[in-house]
PDB file of C-alpha atoms in Angstrom:
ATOM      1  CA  UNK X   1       0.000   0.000   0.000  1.00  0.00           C
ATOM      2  CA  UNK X   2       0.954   3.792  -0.935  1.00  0.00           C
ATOM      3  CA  UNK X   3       1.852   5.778   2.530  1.00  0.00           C
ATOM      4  CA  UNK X   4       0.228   9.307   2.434  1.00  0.00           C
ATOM      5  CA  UNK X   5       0.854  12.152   4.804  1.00  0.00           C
ATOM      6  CA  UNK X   6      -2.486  12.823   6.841  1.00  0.00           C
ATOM      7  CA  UNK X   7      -2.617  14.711  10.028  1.00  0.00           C
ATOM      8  CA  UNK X   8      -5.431  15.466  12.245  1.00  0.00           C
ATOM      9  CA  UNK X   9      -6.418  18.981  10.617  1.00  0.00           C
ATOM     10  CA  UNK X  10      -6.933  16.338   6.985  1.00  0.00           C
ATOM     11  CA  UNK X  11     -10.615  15.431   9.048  1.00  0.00           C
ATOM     12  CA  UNK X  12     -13.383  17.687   9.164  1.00  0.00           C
ATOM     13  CA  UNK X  13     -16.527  17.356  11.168  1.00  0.00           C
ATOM     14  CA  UNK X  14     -19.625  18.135  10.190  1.00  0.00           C
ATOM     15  CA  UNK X  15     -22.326  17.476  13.024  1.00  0.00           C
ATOM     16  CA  UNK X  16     -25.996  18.142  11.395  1.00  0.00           C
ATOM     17  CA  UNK X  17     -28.050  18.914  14.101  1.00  0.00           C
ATOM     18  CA  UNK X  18     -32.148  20.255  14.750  1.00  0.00           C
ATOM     19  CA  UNK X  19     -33.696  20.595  17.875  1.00  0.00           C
ATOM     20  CA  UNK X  20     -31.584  18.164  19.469  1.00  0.00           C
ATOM     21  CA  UNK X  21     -29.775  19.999  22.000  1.00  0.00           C
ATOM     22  CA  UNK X  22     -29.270  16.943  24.870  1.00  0.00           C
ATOM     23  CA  UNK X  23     -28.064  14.932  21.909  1.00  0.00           C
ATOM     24  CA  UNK X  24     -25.771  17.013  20.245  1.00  0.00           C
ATOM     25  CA  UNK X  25     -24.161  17.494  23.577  1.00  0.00           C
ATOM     26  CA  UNK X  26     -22.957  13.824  23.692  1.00  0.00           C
ATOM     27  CA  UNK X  27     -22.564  13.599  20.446  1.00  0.00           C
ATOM     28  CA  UNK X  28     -20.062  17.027  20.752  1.00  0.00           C
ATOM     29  CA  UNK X  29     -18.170  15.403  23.693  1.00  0.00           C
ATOM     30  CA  UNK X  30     -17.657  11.957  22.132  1.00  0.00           C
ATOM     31  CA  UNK X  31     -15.863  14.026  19.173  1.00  0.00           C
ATOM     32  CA  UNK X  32     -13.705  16.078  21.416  1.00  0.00           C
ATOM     33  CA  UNK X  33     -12.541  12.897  23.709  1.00  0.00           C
ATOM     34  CA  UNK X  34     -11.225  11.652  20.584  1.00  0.00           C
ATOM     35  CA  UNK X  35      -7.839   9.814  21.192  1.00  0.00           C
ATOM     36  CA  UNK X  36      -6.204  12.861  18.053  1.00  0.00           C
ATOM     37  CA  UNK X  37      -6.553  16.802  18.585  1.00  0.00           C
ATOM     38  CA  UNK X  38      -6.685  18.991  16.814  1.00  0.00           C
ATOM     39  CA  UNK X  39      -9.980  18.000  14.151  1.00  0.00           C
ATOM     40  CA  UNK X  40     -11.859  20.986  12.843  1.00  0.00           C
ATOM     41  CA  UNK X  41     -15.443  20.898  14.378  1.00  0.00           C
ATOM     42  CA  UNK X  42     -18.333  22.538  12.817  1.00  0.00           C
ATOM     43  CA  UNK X  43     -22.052  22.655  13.688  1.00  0.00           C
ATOM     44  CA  UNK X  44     -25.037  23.097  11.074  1.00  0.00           C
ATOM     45  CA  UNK X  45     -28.050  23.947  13.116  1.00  0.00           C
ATOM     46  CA  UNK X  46     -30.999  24.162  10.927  1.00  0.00           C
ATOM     47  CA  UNK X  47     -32.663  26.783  12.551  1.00  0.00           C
ATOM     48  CA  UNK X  48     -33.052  25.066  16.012  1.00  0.00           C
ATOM     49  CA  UNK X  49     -35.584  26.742  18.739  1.00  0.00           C
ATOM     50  CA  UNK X  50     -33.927  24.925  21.642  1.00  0.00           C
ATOM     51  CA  UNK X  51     -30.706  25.781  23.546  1.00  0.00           C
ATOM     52  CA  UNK X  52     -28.751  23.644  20.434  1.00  0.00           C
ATOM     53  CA  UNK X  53     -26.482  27.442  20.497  1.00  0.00           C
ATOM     54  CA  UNK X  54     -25.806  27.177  24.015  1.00  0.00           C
ATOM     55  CA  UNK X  55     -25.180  23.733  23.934  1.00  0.00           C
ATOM     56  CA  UNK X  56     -22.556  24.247  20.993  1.00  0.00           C
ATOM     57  CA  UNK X  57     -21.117  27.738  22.996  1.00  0.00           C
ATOM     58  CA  UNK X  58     -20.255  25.531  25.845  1.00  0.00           C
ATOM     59  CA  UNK X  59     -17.525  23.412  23.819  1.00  0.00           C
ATOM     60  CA  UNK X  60     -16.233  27.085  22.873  1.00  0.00           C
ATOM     61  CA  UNK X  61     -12.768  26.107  24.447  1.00  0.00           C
ATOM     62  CA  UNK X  62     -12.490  23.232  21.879  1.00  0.00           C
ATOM     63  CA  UNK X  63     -13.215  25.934  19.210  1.00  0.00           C
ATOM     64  CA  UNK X  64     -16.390  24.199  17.887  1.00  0.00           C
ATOM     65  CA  UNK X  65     -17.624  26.362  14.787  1.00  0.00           C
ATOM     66  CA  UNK X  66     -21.153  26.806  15.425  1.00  0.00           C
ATOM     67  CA  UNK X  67     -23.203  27.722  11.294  1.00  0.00           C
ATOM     68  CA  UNK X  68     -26.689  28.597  11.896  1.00  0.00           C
ATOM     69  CA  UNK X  69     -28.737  28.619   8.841  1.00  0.00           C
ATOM     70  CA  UNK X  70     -31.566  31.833   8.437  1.00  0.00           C
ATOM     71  CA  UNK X  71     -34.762  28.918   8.166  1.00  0.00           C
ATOM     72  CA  UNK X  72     -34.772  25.384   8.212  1.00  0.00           C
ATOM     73  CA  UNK X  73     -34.748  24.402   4.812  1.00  0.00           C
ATOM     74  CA  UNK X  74     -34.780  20.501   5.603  1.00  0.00           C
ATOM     75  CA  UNK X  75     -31.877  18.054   5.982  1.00  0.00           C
ATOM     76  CA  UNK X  76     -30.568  18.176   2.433  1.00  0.00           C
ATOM     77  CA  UNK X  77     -30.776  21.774   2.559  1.00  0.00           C
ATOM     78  CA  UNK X  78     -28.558  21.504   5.951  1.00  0.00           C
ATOM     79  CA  UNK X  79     -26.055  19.422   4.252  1.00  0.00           C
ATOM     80  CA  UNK X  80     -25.677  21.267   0.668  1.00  0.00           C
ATOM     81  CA  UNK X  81     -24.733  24.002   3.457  1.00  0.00           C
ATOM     82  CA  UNK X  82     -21.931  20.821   4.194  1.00  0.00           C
ATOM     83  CA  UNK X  83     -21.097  20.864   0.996  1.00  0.00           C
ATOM     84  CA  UNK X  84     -20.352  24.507   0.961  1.00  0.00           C
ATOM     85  CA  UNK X  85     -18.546  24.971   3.680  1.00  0.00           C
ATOM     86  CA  UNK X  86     -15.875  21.823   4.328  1.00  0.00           C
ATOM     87  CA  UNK X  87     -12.542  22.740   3.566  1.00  0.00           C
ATOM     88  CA  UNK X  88     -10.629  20.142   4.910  1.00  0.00           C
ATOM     89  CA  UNK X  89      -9.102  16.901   2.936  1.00  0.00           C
ATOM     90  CA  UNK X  90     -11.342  14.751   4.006  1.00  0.00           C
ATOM     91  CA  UNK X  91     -15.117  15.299   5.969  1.00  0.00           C
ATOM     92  CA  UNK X  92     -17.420  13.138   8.109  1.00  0.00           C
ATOM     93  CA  UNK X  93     -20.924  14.149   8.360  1.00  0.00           C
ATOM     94  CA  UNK X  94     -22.200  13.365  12.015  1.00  0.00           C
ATOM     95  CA  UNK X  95     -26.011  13.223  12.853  1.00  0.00           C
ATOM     96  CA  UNK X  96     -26.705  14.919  15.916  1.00  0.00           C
ATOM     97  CA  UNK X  97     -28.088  11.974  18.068  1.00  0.00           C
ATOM     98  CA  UNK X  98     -24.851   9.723  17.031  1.00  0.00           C
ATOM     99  CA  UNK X  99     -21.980   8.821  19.284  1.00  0.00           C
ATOM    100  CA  UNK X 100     -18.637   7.965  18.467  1.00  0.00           C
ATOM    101  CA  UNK X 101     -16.098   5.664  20.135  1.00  0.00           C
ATOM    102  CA  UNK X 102     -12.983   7.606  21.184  1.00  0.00           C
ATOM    103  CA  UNK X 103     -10.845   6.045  19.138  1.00  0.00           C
ATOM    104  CA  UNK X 104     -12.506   6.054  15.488  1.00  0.00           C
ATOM    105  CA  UNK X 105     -10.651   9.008  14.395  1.00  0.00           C
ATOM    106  CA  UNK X 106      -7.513   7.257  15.378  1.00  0.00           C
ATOM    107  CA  UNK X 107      -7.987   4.366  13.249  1.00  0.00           C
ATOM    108  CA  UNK X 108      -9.640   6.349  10.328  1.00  0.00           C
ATOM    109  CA  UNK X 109      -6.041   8.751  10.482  1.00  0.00           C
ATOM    110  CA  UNK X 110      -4.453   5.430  10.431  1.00  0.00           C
ATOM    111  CA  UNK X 111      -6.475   4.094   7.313  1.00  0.00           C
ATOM    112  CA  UNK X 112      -5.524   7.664   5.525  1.00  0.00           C
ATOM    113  CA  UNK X 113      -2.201   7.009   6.408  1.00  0.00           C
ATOM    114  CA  UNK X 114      -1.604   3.068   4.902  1.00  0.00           C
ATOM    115  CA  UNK X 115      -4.445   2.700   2.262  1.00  0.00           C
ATOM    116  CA  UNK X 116      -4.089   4.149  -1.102  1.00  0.00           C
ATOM    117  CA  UNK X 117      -6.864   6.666  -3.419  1.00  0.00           C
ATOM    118  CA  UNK X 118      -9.170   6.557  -0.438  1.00  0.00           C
ATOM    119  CA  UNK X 119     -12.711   7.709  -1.312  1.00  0.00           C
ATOM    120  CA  UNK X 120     -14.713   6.644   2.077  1.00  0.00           C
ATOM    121  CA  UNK X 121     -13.949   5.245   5.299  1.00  0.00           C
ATOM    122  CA  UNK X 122     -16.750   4.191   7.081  1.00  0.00           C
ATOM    123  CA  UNK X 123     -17.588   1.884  10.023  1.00  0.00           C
ATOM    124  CA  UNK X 124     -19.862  -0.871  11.388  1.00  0.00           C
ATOM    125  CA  UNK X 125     -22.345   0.056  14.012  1.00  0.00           C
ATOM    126  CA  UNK X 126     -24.143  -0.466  17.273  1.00  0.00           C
ATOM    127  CA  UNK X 127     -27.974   0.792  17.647  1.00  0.00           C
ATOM    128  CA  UNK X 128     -29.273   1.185  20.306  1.00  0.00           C
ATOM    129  CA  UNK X 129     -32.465   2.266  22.477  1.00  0.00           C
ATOM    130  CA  UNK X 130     -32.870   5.934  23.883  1.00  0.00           C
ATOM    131  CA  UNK X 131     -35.214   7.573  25.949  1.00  0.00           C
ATOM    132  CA  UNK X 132     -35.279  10.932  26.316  1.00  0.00           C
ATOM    133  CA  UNK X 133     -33.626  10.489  30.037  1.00  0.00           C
ATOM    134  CA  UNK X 134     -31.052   8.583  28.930  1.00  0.00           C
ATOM    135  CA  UNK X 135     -28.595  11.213  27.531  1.00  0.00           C
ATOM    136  CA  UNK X 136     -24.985   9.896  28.729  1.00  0.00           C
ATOM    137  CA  UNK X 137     -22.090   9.964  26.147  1.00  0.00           C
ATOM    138  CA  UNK X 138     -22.327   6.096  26.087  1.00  0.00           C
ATOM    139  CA  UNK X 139     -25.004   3.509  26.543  1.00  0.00           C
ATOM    140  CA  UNK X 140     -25.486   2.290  30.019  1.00  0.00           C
ATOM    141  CA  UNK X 141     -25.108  -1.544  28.265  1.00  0.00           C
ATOM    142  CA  UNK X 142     -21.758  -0.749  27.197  1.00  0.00           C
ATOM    143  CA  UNK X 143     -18.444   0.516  28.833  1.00  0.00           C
ATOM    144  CA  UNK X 144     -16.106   1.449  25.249  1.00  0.00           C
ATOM    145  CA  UNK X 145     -12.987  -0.889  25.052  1.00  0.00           C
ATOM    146  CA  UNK X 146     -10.333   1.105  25.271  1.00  0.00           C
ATOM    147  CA  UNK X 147      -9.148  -0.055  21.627  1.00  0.00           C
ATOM    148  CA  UNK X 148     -10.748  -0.887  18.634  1.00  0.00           C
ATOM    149  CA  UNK X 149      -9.844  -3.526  16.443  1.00  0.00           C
ATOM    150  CA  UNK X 150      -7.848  -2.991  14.214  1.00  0.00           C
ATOM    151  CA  UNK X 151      -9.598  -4.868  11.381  1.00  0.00           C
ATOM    152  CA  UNK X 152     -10.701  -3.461   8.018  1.00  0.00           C
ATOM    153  CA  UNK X 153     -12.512  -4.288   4.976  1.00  0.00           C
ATOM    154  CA  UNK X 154     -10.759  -3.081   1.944  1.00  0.00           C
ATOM    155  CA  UNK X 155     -13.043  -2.559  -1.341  1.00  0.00           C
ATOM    156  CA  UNK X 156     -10.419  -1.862  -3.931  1.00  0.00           C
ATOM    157  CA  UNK X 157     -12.594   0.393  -6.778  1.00  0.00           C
ATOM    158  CA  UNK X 158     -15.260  -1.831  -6.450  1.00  0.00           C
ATOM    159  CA  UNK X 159     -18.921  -0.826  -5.795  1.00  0.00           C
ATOM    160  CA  UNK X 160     -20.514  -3.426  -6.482  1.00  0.00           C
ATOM    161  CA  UNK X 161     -18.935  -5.452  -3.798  1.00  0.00           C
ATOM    162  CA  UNK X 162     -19.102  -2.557  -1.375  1.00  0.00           C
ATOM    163  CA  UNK X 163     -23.229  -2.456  -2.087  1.00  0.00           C
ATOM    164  CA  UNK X 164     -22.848  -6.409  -1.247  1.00  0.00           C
ATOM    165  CA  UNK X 165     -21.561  -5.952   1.843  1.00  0.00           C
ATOM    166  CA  UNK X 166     -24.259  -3.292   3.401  1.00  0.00           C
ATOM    167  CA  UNK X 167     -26.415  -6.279   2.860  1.00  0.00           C
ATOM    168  CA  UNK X 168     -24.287  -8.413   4.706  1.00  0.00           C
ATOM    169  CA  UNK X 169     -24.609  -7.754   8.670  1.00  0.00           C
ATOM    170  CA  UNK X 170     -21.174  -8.226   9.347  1.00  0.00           C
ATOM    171  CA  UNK X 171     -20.085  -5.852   6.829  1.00  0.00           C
ATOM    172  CA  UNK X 172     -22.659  -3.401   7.077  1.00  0.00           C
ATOM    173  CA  UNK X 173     -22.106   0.264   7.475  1.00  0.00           C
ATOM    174  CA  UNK X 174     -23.657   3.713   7.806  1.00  0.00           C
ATOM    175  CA  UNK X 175     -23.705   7.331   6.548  1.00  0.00           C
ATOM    176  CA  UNK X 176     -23.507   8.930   9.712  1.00  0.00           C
ATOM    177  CA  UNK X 177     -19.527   9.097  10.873  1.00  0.00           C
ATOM    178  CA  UNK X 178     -18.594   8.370   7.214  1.00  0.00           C
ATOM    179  CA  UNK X 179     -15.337   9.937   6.178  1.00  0.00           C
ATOM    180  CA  UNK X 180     -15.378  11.271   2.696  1.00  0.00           C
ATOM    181  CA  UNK X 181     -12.774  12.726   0.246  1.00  0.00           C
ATOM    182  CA  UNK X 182     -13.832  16.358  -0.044  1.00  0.00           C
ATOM    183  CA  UNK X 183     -13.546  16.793  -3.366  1.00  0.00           C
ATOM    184  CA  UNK X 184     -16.062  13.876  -3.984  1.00  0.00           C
ATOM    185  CA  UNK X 185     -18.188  15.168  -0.967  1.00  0.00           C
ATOM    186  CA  UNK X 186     -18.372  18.380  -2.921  1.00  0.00           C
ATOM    187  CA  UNK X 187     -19.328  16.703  -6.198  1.00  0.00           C
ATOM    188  CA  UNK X 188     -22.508  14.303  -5.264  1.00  0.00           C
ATOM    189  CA  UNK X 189     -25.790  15.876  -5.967  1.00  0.00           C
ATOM    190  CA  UNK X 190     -28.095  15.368  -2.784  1.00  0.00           C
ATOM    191  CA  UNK X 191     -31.051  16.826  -4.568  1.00  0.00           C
ATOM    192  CA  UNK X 192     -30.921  13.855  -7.193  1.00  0.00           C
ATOM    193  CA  UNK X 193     -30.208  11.182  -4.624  1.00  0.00           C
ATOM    194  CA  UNK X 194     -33.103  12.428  -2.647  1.00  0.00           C
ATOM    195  CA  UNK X 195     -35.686  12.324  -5.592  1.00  0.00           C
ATOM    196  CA  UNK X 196     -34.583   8.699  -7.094  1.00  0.00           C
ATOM    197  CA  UNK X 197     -34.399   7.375  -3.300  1.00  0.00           C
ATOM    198  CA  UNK X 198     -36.395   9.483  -0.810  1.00  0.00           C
ATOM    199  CA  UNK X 199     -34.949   8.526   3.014  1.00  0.00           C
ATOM    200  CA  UNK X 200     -33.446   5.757   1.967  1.00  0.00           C
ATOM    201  CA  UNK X 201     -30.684   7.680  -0.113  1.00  0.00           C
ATOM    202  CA  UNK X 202     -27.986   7.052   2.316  1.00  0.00           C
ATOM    203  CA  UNK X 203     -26.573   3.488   0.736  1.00  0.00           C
ATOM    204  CA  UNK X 204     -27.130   4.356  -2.522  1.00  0.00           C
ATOM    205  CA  UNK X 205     -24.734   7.421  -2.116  1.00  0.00           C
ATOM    206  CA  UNK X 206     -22.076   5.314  -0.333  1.00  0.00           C
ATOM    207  CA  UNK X 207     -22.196   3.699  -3.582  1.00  0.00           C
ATOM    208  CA  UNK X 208     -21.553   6.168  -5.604  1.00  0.00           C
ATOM    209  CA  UNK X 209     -18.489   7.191  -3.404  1.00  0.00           C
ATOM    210  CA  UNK X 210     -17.414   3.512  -3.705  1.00  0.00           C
ATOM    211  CA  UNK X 211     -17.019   3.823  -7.678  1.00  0.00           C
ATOM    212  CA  UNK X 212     -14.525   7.180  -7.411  1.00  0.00           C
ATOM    213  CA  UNK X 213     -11.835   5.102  -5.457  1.00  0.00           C
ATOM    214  CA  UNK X 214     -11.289   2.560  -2.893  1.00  0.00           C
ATOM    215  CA  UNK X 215     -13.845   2.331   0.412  1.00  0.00           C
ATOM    216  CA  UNK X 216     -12.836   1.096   3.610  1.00  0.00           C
ATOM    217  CA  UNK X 217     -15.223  -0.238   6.560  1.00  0.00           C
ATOM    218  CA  UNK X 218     -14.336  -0.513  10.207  1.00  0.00           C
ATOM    219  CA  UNK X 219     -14.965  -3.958  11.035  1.00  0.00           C
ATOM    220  CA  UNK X 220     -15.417  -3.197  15.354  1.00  0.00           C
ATOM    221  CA  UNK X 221     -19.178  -2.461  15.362  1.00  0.00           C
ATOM    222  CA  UNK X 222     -18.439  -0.480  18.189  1.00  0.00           C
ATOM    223  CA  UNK X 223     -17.062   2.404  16.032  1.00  0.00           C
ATOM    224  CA  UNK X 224     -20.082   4.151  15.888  1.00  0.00           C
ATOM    225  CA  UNK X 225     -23.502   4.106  18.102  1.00  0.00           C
ATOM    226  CA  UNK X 226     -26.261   4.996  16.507  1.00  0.00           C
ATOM    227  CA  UNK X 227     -29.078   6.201  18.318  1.00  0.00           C
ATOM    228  CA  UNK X 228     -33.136   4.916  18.071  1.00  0.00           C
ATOM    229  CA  UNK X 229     -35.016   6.944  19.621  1.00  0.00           C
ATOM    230  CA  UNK X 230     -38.484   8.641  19.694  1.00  0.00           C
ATOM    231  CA  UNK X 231     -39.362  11.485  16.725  1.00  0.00           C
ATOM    232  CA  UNK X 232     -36.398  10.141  14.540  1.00  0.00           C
ATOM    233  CA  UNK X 233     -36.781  10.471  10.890  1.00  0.00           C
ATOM    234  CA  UNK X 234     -36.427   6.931   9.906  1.00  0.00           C
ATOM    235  CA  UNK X 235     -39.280   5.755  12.070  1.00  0.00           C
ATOM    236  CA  UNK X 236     -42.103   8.515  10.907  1.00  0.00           C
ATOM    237  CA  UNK X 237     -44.422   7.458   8.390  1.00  0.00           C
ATOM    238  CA  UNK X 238     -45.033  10.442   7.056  1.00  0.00           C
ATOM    239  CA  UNK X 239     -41.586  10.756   5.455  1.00  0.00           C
ATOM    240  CA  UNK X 240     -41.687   7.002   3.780  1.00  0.00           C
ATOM    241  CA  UNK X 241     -40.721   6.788   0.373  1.00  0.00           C
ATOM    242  CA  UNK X 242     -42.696   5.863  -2.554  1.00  0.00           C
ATOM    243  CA  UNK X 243     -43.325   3.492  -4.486  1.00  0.00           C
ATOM    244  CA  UNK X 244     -41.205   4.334  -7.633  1.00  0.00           C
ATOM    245  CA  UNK X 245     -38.375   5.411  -5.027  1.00  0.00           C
ATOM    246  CA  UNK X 246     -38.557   1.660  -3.364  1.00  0.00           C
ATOM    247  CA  UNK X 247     -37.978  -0.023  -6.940  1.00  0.00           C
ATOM    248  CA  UNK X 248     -35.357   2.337  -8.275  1.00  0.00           C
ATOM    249  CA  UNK X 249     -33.445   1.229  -4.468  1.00  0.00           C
ATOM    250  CA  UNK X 250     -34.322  -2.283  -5.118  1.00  0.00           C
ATOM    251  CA  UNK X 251     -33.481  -2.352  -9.037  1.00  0.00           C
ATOM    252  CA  UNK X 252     -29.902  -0.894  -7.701  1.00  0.00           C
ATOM    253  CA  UNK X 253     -28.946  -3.638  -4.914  1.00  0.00           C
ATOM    254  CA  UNK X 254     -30.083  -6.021  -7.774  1.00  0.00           C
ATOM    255  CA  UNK X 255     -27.511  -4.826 -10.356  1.00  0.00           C
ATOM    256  CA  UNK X 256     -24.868  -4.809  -8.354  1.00  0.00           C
ATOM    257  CA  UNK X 257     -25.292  -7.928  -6.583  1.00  0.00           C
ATOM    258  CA  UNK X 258     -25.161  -9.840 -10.313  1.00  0.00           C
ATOM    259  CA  UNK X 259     -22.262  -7.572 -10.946  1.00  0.00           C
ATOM    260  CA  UNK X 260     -20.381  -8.620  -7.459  1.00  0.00           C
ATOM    261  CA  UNK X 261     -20.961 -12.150  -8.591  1.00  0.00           C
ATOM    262  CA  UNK X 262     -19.344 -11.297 -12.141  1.00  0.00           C
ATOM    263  CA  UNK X 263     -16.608  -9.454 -11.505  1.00  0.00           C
ATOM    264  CA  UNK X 264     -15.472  -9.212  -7.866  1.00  0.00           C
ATOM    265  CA  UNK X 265     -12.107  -7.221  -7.031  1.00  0.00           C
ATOM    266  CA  UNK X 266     -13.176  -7.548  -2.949  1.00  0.00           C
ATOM    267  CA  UNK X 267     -10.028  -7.941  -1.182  1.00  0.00           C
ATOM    268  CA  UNK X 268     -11.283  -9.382   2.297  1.00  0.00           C
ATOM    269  CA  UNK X 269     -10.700  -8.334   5.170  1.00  0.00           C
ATOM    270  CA  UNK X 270      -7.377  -7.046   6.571  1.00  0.00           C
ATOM    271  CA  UNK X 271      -6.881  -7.909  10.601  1.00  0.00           C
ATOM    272  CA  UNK X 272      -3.115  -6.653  10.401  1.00  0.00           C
ATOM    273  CA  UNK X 273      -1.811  -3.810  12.829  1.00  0.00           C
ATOM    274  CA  UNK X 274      -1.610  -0.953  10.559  1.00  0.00           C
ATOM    275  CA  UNK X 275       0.837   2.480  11.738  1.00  0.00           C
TER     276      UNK X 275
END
């Protein structure tokens, strides 16, 4: 593998965040116990009417950039603003009510640092149950190991094995705490994603990334923990997709699982200590 020079200014945050003050404050302090320094932080608050400024204020000493937008325009709108705005190398974009173990950015640097023409690193993940009480950094079921493994599976230019492995639970990732190549970031058109696929736009875009270089996925499923919990998008009804949206998904995963069986450049998954 090619060795690159990545450092921790390279990774940009960008936490999306509405109304969600309690869980943007975890979410806030799992980023800045990170095990690196030093990552540019940014908040897009669409137009919150809670404390979410206060909240974001109170991690001024971390110098947290805190982007309000004049109305809120909706969650693509918020992340076009994304778009706009990262400057970095490379950019995750964080929901609000997602928590991060403390060493992700670590091995993502690390990644950067031993992998060649990285488009996306992203991560397996851990869901998990919230009530509205339950607002500590970490889920009481789980104390974080102080290490994650270091185990990785490398997609070399190859989407159609990448969209074979979100359907496979031991491969699966998310687009929340994705890290993505800014130029590429810059270059994806949410507004088109969002009318072919509705909600469920988030694999089909990881797909797209997949095609513009190689993807990487965090095998430890304790990378990321994403938060269920009461009012979230993906459980309302009244933001399903329809039907033409559901086929065009489903015609996708289709194609590319005939063309993973083809013509497969999948090159397993790496358990080696990478530095």
């Amino acid at each position: 593998m090619q060795h690159s020079q990545f450092c921790p200014q390279d990774i940009e945050i960008l936490v999306t965040t509405y109304n969600r003050a309690a869980y943007l404050k975890a979410a806030l302090t799992s980023i800045v116990n990170q095990t690196i320094k030093g990552i540019p932080i940014t908040v897009l608050d669409n137009a919150s009417t809670d404390n979410t400024q206060a909240i974001v204020e109170s991690f001024g000493h971390h110098k947290v950039i805190y982007s309000r937008a004049r109305e809120n325009g909706g969650g693509i709108a918020n992340a076009k603003r994304g778009q706009a705005l990262a400057h970095a190398r490379y950019v995750m974009l964080l929901h609000d009510d997602d928590i991060l173990h403390p060493q992700f950015l670590e091995r993502v640097l690390q990644c950067l640092n031993y992998f060649s023409d990285v488009a996306l690193i992203a991560s397996r993940f851990t869901r998990f149950w919230s009530r509205p009480d339950e607002l500590s950094v970490y889920p009481e079921f789980y104390k974080p190991s102080k290490n994650l493994r270091q185990r990785y599976f490398f997609f070399q230019n190859d989407p159609s094995s990448f969209a074979a492995g979100l359907l496979w639970p031991k491969s699966q990732s998310c687009v929340s705490g994705m890290v993505v190549r800014n130029d590429l970031f810059k270059t994806v058109d949410l507004d088109a994603l969002s009318y072919d696929y509705g909600k469920n736009m988030d694999w089909p875009y990881m797909i797209g990334l997949s095609s513009m270089g190689n993807a990487i996925v965090v095998e430890d499923p304790s990378s990321l923990f994403y938060r269920i919990h009461e009012g979230q998008d993906s459980l309302c009804d009244n933001t399903g997709v329809t039907a033409d949206q559901f086929l065009r998904w489903g015609k996708l995963f289709y194609r590319k699982l005939i063309e993973s069986a083809n013509t497969s450049r999948y090159r397993g998954l790496f358990d080696r200590k990478i530095v």
